[in-house]
GROMACS .gro file of C-alpha atoms in nm:
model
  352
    1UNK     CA    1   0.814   1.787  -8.240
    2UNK     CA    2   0.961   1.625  -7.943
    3UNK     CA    3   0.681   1.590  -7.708
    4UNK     CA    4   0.543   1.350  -8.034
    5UNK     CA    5   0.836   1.159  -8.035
    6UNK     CA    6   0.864   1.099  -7.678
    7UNK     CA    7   0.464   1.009  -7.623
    8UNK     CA    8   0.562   0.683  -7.857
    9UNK     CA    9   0.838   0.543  -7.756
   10UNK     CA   10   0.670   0.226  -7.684
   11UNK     CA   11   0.537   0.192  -8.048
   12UNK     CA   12   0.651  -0.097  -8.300
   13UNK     CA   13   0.687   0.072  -8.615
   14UNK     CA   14   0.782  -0.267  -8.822
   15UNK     CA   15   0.459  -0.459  -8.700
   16UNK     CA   16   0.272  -0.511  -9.029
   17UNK     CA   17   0.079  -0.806  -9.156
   18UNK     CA   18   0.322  -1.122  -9.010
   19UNK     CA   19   0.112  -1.434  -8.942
   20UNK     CA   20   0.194  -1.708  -8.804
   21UNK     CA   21   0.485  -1.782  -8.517
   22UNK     CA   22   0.866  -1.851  -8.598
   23UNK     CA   23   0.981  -2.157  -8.370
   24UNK     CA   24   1.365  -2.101  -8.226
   25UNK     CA   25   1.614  -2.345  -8.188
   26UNK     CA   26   1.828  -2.195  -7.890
   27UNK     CA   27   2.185  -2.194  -7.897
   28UNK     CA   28   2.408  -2.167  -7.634
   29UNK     CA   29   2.224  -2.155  -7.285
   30UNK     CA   30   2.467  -1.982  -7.102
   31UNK     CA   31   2.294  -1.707  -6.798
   32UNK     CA   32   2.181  -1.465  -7.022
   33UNK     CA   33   2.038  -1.695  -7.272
   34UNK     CA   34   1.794  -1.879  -6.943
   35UNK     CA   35   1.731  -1.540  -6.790
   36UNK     CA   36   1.689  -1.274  -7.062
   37UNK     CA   37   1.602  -1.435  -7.414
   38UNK     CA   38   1.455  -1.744  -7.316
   39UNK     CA   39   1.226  -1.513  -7.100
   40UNK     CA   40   1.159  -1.298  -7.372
   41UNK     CA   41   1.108  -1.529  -7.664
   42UNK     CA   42   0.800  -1.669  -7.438
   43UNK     CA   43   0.656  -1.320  -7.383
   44UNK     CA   44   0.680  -1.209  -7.736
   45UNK     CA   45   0.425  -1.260  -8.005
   46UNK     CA   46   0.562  -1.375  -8.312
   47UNK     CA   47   0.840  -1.641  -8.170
   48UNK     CA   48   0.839  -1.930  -7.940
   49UNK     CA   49   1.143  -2.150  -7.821
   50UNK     CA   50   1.108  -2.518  -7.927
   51UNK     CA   51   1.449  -2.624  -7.914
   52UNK     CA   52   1.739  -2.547  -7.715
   53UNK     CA   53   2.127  -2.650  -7.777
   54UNK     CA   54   2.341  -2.724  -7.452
   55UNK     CA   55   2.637  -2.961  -7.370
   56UNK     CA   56   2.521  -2.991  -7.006
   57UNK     CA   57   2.303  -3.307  -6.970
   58UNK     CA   58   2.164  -3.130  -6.631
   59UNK     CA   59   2.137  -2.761  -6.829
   60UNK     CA   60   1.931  -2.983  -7.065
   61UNK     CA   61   1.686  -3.153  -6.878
   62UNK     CA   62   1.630  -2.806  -6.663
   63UNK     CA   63   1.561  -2.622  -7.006
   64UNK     CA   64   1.314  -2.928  -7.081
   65UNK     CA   65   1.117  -2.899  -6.783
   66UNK     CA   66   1.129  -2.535  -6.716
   67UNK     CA   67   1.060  -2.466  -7.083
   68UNK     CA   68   0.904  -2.736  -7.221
   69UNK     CA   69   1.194  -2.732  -7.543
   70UNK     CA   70   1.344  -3.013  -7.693
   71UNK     CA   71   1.706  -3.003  -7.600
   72UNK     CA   72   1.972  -3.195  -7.777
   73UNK     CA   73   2.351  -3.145  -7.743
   74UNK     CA   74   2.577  -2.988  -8.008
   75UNK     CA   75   2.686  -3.308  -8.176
   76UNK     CA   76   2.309  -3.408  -8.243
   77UNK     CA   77   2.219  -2.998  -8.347
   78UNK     CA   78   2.536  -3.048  -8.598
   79UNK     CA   79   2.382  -3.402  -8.725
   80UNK     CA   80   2.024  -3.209  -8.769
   81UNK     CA   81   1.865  -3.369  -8.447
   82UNK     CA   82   1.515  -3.214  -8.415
   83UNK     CA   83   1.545  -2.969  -8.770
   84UNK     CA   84   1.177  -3.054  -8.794
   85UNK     CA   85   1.103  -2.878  -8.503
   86UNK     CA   86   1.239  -2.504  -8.510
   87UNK     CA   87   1.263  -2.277  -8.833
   88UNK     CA   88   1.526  -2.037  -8.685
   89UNK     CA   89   1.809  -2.078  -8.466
   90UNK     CA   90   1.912  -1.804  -8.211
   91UNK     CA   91   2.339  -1.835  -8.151
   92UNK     CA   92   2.427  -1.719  -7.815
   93UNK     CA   93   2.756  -1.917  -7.761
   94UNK     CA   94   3.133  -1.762  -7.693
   95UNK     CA   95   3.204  -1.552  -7.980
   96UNK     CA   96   3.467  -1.759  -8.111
   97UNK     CA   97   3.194  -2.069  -8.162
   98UNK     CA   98   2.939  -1.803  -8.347
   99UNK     CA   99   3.084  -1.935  -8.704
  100UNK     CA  100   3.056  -2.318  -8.682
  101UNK     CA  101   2.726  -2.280  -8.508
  102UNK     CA  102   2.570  -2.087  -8.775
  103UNK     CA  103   2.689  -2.212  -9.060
  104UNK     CA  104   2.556  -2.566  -8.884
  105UNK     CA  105   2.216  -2.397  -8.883
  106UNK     CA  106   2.272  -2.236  -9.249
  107UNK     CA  107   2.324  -2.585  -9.381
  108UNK     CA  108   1.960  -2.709  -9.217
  109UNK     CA  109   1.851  -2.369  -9.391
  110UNK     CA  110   1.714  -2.258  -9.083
  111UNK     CA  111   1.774  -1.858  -9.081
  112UNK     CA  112   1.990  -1.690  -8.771
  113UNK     CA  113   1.979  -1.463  -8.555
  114UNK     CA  114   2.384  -1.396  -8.370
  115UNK     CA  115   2.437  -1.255  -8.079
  116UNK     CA  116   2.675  -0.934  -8.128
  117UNK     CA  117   2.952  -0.913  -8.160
  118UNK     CA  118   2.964  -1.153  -8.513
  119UNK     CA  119   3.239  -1.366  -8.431
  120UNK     CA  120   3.592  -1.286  -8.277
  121UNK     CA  121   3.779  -1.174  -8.567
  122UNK     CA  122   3.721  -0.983  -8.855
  123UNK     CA  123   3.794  -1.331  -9.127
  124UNK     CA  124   3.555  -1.505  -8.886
  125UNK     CA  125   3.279  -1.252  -8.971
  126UNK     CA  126   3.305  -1.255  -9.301
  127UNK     CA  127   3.344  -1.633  -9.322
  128UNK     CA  128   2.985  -1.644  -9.116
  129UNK     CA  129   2.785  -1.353  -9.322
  130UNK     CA  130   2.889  -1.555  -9.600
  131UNK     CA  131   2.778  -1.898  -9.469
  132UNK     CA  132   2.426  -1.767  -9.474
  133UNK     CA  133   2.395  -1.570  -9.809
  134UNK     CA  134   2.535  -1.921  -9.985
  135UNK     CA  135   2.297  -2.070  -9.816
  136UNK     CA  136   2.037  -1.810  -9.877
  137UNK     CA  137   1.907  -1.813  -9.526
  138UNK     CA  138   1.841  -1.487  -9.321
  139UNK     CA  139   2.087  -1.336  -9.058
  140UNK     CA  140   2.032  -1.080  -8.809
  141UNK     CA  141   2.272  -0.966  -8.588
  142UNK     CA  142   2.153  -0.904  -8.246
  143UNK     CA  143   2.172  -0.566  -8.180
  144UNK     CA  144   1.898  -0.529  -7.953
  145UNK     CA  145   1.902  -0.177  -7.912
  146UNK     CA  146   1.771  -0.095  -8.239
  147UNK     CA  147   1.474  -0.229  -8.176
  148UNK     CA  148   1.425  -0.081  -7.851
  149UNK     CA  149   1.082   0.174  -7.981
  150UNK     CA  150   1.248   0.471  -7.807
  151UNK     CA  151   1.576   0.446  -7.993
  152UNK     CA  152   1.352   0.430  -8.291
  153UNK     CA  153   1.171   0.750  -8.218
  154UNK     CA  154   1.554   0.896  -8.122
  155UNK     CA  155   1.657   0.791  -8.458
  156UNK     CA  156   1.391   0.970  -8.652
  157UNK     CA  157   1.397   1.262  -8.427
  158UNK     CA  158   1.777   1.338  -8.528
  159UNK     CA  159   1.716   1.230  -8.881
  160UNK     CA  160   1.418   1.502  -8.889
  161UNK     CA  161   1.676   1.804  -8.781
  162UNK     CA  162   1.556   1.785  -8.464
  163UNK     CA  163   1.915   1.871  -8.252
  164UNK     CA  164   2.004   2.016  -8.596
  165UNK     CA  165   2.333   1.872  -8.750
  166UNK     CA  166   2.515   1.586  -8.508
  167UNK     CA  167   2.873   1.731  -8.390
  168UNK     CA  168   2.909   1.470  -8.130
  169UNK     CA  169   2.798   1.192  -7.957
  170UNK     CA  170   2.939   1.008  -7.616
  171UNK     CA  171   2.833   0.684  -7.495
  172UNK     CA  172   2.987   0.463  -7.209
  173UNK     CA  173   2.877   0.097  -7.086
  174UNK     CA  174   3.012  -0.023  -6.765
  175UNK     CA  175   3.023  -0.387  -6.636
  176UNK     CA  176   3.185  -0.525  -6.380
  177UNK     CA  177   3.203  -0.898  -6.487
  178UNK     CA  178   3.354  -1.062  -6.201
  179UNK     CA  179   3.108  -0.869  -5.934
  180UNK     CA  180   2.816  -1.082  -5.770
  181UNK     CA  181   3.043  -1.349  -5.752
  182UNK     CA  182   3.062  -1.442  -6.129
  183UNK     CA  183   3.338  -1.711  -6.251
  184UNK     CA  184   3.691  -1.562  -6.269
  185UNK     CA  185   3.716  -1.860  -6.521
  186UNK     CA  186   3.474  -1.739  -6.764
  187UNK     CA  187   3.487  -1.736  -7.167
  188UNK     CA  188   3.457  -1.332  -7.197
  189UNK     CA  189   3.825  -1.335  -7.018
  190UNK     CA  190   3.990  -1.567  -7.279
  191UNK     CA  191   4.115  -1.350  -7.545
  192UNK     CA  192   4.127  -1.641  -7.817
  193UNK     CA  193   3.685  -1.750  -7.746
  194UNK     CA  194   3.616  -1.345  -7.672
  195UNK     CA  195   3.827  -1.194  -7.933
  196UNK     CA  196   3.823  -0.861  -7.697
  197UNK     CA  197   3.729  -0.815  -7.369
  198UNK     CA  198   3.537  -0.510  -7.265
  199UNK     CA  199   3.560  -0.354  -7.587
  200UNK     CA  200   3.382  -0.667  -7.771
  201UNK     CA  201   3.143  -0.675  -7.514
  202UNK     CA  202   2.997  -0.398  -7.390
  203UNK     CA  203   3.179  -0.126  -7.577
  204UNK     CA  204   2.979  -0.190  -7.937
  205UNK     CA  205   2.688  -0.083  -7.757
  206UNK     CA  206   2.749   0.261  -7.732
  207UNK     CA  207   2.921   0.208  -8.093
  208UNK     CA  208   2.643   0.064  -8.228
  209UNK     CA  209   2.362   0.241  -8.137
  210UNK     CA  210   2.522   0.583  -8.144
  211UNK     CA  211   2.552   0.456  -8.557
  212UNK     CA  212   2.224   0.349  -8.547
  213UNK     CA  213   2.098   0.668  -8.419
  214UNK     CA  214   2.289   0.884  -8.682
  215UNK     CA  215   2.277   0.670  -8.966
  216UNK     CA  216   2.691   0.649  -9.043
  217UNK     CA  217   2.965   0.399  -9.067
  218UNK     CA  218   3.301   0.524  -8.927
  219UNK     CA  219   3.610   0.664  -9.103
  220UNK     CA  220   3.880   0.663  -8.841
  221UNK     CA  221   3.926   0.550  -8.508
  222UNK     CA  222   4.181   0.615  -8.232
  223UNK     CA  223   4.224   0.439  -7.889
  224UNK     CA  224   4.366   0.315  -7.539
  225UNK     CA  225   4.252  -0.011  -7.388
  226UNK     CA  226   4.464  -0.097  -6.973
  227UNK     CA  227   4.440  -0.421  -6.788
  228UNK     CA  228   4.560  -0.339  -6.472
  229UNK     CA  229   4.411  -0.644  -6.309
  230UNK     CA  230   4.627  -0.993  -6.385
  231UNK     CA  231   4.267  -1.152  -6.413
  232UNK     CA  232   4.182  -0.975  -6.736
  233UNK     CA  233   4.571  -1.048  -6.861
  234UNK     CA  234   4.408  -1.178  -7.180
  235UNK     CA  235   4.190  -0.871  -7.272
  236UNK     CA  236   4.093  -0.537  -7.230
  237UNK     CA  237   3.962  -0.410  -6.898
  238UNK     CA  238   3.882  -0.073  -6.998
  239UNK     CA  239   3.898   0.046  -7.358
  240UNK     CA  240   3.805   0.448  -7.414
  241UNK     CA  241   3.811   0.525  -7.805
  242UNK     CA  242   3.721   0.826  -8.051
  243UNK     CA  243   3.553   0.729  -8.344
  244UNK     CA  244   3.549   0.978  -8.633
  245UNK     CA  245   3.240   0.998  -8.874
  246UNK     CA  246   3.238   1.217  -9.220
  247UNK     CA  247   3.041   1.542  -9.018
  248UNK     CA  248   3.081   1.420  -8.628
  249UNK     CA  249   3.294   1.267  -8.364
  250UNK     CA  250   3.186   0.966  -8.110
  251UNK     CA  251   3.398   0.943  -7.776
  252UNK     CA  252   3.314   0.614  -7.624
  253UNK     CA  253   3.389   0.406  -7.294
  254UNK     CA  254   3.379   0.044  -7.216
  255UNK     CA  255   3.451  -0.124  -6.931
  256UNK     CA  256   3.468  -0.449  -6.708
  257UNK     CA  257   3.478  -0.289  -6.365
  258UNK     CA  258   3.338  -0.073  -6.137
  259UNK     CA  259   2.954   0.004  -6.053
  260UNK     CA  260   2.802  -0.057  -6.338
  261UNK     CA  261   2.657   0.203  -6.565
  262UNK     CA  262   2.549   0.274  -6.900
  263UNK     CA  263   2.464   0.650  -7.092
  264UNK     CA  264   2.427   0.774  -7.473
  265UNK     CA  265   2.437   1.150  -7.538
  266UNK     CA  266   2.386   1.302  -7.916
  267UNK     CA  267   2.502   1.713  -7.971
  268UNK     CA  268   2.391   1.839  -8.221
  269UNK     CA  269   2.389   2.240  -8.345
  270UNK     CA  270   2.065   2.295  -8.178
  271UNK     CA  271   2.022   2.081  -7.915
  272UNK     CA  272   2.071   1.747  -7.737
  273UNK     CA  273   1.955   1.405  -7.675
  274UNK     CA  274   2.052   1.223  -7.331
  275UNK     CA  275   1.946   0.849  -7.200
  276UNK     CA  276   2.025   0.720  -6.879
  277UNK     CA  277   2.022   0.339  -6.816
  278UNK     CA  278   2.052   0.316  -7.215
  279UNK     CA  279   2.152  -0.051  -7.301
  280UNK     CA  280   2.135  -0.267  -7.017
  281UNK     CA  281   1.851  -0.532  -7.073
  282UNK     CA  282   1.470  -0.492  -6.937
  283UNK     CA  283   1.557  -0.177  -6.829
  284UNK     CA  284   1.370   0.159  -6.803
  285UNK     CA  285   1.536   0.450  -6.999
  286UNK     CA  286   1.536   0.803  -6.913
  287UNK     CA  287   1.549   1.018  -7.160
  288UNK     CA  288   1.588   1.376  -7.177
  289UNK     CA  289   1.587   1.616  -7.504
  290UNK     CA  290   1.672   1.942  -7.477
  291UNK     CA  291   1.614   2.190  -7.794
  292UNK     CA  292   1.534   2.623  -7.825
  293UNK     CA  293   1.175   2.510  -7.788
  294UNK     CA  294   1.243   2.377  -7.461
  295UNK     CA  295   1.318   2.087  -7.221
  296UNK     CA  296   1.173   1.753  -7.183
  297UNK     CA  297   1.217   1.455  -7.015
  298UNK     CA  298   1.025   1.113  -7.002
  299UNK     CA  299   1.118   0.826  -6.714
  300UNK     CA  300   1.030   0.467  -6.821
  301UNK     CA  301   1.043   0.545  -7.212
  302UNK     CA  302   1.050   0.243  -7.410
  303UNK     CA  303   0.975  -0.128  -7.426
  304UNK     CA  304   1.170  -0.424  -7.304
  305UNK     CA  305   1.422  -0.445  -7.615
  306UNK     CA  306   1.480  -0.828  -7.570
  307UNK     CA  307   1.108  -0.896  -7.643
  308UNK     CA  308   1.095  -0.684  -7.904
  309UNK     CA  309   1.446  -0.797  -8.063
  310UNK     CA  310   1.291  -1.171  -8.088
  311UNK     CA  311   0.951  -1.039  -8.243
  312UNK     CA  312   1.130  -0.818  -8.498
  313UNK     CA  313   1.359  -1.111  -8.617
  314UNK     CA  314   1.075  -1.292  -8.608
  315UNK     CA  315   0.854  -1.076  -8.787
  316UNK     CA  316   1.085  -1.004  -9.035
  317UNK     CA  317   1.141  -1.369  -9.176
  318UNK     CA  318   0.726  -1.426  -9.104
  319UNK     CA  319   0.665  -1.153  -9.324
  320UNK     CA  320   0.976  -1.132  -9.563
  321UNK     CA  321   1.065  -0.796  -9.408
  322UNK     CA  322   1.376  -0.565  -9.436
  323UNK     CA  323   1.649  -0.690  -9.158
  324UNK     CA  324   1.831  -0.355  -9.049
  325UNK     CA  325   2.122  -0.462  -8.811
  326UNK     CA  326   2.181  -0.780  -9.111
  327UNK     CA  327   2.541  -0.915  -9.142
  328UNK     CA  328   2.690  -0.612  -9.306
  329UNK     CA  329   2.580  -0.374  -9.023
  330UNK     CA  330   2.758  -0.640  -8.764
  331UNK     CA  331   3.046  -0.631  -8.997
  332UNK     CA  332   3.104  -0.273  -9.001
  333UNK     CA  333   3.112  -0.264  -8.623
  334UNK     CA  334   3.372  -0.606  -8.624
  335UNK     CA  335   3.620  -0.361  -8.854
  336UNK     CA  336   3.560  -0.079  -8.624
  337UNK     CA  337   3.683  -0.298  -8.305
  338UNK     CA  338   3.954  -0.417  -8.508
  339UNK     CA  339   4.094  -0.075  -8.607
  340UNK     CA  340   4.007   0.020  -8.222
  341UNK     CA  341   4.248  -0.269  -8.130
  342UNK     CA  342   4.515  -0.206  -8.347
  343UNK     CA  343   4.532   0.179  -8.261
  344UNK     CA  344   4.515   0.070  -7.892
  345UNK     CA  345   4.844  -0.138  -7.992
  346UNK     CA  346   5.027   0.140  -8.189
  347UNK     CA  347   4.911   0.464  -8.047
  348UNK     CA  348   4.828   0.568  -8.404
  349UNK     CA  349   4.497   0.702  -8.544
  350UNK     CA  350   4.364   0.389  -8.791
  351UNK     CA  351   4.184   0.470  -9.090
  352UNK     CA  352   3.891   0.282  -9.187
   0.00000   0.00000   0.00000
């Protein structure tokens, strides 16, 4: 069974009968909106970037020339500058701007895809997943990872018995945001635009896509989160928590030093699922499944997940597809970090 799932982990199981190309307003061009999903949107098949949001007049001629977009600034995108010219609008701001930015692009009806997490509160959220069903417009939230082709195959490998019934599953995502030089200044280090720090940003990763891969929501979490750095006196630094399930247990780790480092590992009865390098962006996975028929392992599994995040979104509204990671799935995971941070606060176990 396994050597099937791992000899298609590059295939797009949600590419149907779309025609046509979904044109994406852009924004937020922040680092990893100009070097990962710009990038990506211009690979891809089904989207293309037309327009692209910044309040840097220099950001915004760059983005012109380099992409050939329309850019505007944020008080034109709010006054429906250039509506005429994208059908979707991709929100990669501080998490704390996520709401007014999409319900701005709600109100053009343009549909939405957020970058994860929703917004920095739980209210927020809800106030933003609401914006778009009034408005009847279609919201993904951009959990990248689940469209990934070998997380897919993962997914229907567990859901087919194949490590038998999940017991546990451990993930960690480590990145040190102030290495390379990076801004000490920075919005992911102030707790009111962030919300959280290392938790919100890396740790729904492993969160995420370990729910994902199973197919449950949480019941209980408990947790610790330390800042022993004065620079990250606003959020977490490190956050480790334990997030209960109805028939399995997740132990997770995020953090925002050290050498960085990502890993997801599913236990099941009878057998085991492993992938190094699992969620940082354009890169290869390893992946290793181990079950009483045997052992094997596959280097460079998958796709890049960015492209194929912007072509599923894409897709889906083309083609008036199902949505999976939608506004409820990014809501479940904004209640999860919540309950995270307030057993982090008490020392108490938080139900869900």
């Amino acid at each position: 069974m396994y050597d099937t799932t791992l000899s298609e982990t590059r295939r797009r199981d949600w590419d149907g009968d779309a025609t046509g190309t979904l044109r994406l307003a852009i924004v937020g061009c922040g680092n990893y909106a100009r070097s990962v999903s710009i990038p990506a949107i211009v690979e891809g098949r089904y989207a293309e970037a037309t327009v692209a949001v910044s309040g840097d007049p220099d950001k915004r001629a760059s983005l012109a020339d380099e992409f050939g977009v329309t850019a505007v600034d944020y008080d034109e995108y709010e006054a429906g500058a250039a509506t005429d010219e994208y059908d979707a609008v991709y929100v990669a701001t501080p998490n704390r701007l996520h709401l007014p930015h999409v319900r701005t692009a709600a109100s053009h009806g343009k549909h939405v895809i957020c970058e994860k997490p929703l917004e920095a509160t739980v209210a927020r959220a809800e106030e933003l997943v609401a914006a778009c069903e009034d408005a009847g417009v279609r919201l993904m939230t951009a959990y990248r990872m689940q469209t990934d082709p070998v997380m897919r195959r993962l997914r229907e490998f567990v859901a087919d018995g194949g490590i038998g019934d999940l017991r546990r599953a451990t993930g960690d995502f480590a990145f040190p945001v102030l290495g390379g030089g990076r801004d000490p200044d920075q919005w992911r280090l102030d707790g009111r635009l962030a919300g959280g720090g290392a938790l919100y940003d890396v740790g729904v990763y492993p969160l995420n896509t370990a729910r994902f891969l199973a197919g449950d929501d949480p019941v209980a979490v408990s947790a610790t989160t330390r800042s022993p750095d004065p620079a990250f006196d606003e959020v977490d630094q490190y956050a480790d928590f334990r997030v209960e399930f109805d028939d399995w247990v997740g132990g997770f780790s995020a953090a925002f030093s050290g050498r960085e480092h990502t890993f997801l590992e599913l236990l099941g009865s009878d057998g085991r699922v492993a992938v190094e390098s699992a969620f940082q962006p354009g890169v290869a996975r390893d992946v290793t499944v181990e079950t009483a028929e045997g052992r094997v392992a596959v280097a460079d599994a998958g796709a890049d997940e960015t492209v194929e995040e912007f072509d599923y979104f894409a897709h889906a509204v083309l083609s008036d597809g199902d949505i999976e990671p939608d506004g409820a799935d990014g809501l479940v995971d904004m209640r999860t970090l919540k309950a995270i941070q307030e057993s982090a606060a008490s020392g108490a176990r938080v139900e869900l």
